[in-house]
Amino acid sequence: MKLHYLLLAALPCLPLSVSAAPSSEESITAPETHNRELNVGDKAPDQYKRDDQAIQDWKAKGLPEPEKESHWVRMGKHYVLVQITNGVVLAIQPAS
């Protein structure tokens, strides 16, 4: 019985893990990242910084003009705006 009370007394001291979902920003799972979720602000795999990955007809796909030193790439079912200099994900949009 004393052990039962000891366990109950220790409960408030245990850390609670809270899994915060991304706010209003969309996230995706990139196929090349082994199911790692990517959010705006995360670093994309280096291959997406290369020019050969860039979507050239971004306007035809209804995407906004890429920001300076960035380009749109396709990751699975999403278009991702990647900053060329450091690989940071600037925006994520579903592919149509």
GROMACS .gro file of C-alpha atoms in nm:
model
   96
    1MET     CA    1   0.000   0.000   0.000
    2LYS     CA    2   0.288   0.240   0.078
    3LEU     CA    3   0.431   0.178  -0.269
    4HIS     CA    4   0.098   0.279  -0.422
    5TYR     CA    5   0.108   0.615  -0.244
    6LEU     CA    6   0.471   0.664  -0.336
    7LEU     CA    7   0.388   0.615  -0.704
    8LEU     CA    8   0.096   0.857  -0.684
    9ALA     CA    9   0.316   1.115  -0.513
   10ALA     CA   10   0.579   1.084  -0.786
   11LEU     CA   11   0.338   1.141  -1.076
   12PRO     CA   12   0.348   1.522  -1.067
   13CYS     CA   13   0.727   1.508  -1.090
   14LEU     CA   14   0.732   1.312  -1.415
   15PRO     CA   15   0.789   1.515  -1.731
   16LEU     CA   16   0.501   1.529  -1.972
   17SER     CA   17   0.585   1.502  -2.338
   18VAL     CA   18   0.370   1.721  -2.556
   19SER     CA   19   0.375   1.671  -2.928
   20ALA     CA   20   0.301   2.006  -3.085
   21ALA     CA   21   0.158   1.984  -3.435
   22PRO     CA   22   0.282   2.234  -3.690
   23SER     CA   23   0.085   2.557  -3.671
   24SER     CA   24  -0.078   2.676  -3.990
   25GLU     CA   25   0.229   2.586  -4.193
   26GLU     CA   26   0.198   2.282  -4.413
   27SER     CA   27   0.444   1.999  -4.377
   28ILE     CA   28   0.534   1.713  -4.606
   29THR     CA   29   0.724   1.388  -4.601
   30ALA     CA   30   0.993   1.397  -4.866
   31PRO     CA   31   1.046   1.060  -5.034
   32GLU     CA   32   1.424   1.086  -5.012
   33THR     CA   33   1.433   1.165  -4.640
   34HIS     CA   34   1.318   0.825  -4.515
   35ASN     CA   35   0.983   0.953  -4.390
   36ARG     CA   36   1.128   1.259  -4.219
   37GLU     CA   37   0.869   1.534  -4.211
   38LEU     CA   38   0.972   1.867  -4.362
   39ASN     CA   39   0.822   2.194  -4.247
   40VAL     CA   40   0.871   2.549  -4.366
   41GLY     CA   41   1.202   2.660  -4.215
   42ASP     CA   42   1.357   2.311  -4.220
   43LYS     CA   43   1.655   2.223  -4.439
   44ALA     CA   44   1.571   2.018  -4.748
   45PRO     CA   45   1.808   1.746  -4.871
   46ASP     CA   46   2.102   1.897  -5.060
   47GLN     CA   47   1.994   1.752  -5.395
   48TYR     CA   48   1.703   2.001  -5.403
   49LYS     CA   49   1.945   2.296  -5.407
   50ARG     CA   50   2.074   2.192  -5.751
   51ASP     CA   51   1.950   2.372  -6.063
   52ASP     CA   52   1.865   2.043  -6.237
   53GLN     CA   53   1.590   1.988  -5.976
   54ALA     CA   54   1.430   2.329  -6.035
   55ILE     CA   55   1.085   2.355  -6.193
   56GLN     CA   56   1.129   2.582  -6.496
   57ASP     CA   57   0.758   2.628  -6.574
   58TRP     CA   58   0.656   2.741  -6.224
   59LYS     CA   59   0.422   3.006  -6.367
   60ALA     CA   60   0.231   2.746  -6.573
   61LYS     CA   61   0.183   2.541  -6.258
   62GLY     CA   62   0.026   2.838  -6.079
   63LEU     CA   63   0.317   2.888  -5.841
   64PRO     CA   64   0.428   3.233  -5.728
   65GLU     CA   65   0.757   3.367  -5.858
   66PRO     CA   66   1.049   3.221  -5.662
   67GLU     CA   67   1.217   3.455  -5.418
   68LYS     CA   68   1.573   3.569  -5.486
   69GLU     CA   69   1.821   3.277  -5.477
   70SER     CA   70   1.545   3.015  -5.453
   71HIS     CA   71   1.358   2.781  -5.684
   72TRP     CA   72   1.057   2.551  -5.684
   73VAL     CA   73   1.115   2.175  -5.679
   74ARG     CA   74   0.878   1.880  -5.673
   75MET     CA   75   0.881   1.648  -5.373
   76GLY     CA   76   0.626   1.374  -5.412
   77LYS     CA   77   0.282   1.534  -5.429
   78HIS     CA   78   0.406   1.882  -5.332
   79TYR     CA   79   0.591   2.178  -5.476
   80VAL     CA   80   0.853   2.311  -5.237
   81LEU     CA   81   1.026   2.648  -5.258
   82VAL     CA   82   1.388   2.587  -5.159
   83GLN     CA   83   1.651   2.851  -5.095
   84ILE     CA   84   1.950   2.764  -5.316
   85THR     CA   85   2.217   2.898  -5.080
   86ASN     CA   86   2.130   2.695  -4.771
   87GLY     CA   87   1.848   2.452  -4.862
   88VAL     CA   88   1.592   2.606  -4.629
   89VAL     CA   89   1.228   2.532  -4.718
   90LEU     CA   90   1.053   2.866  -4.778
   91ALA     CA   91   0.708   2.742  -4.885
   92ILE     CA   92   0.514   2.422  -4.950
   93GLN     CA   93   0.217   2.387  -5.185
   94PRO     CA   94   0.025   2.079  -5.296
   95ALA     CA   95   0.087   1.980  -5.658
   96SER     CA   96  -0.220   1.991  -5.875
   0.00000   0.00000   0.00000
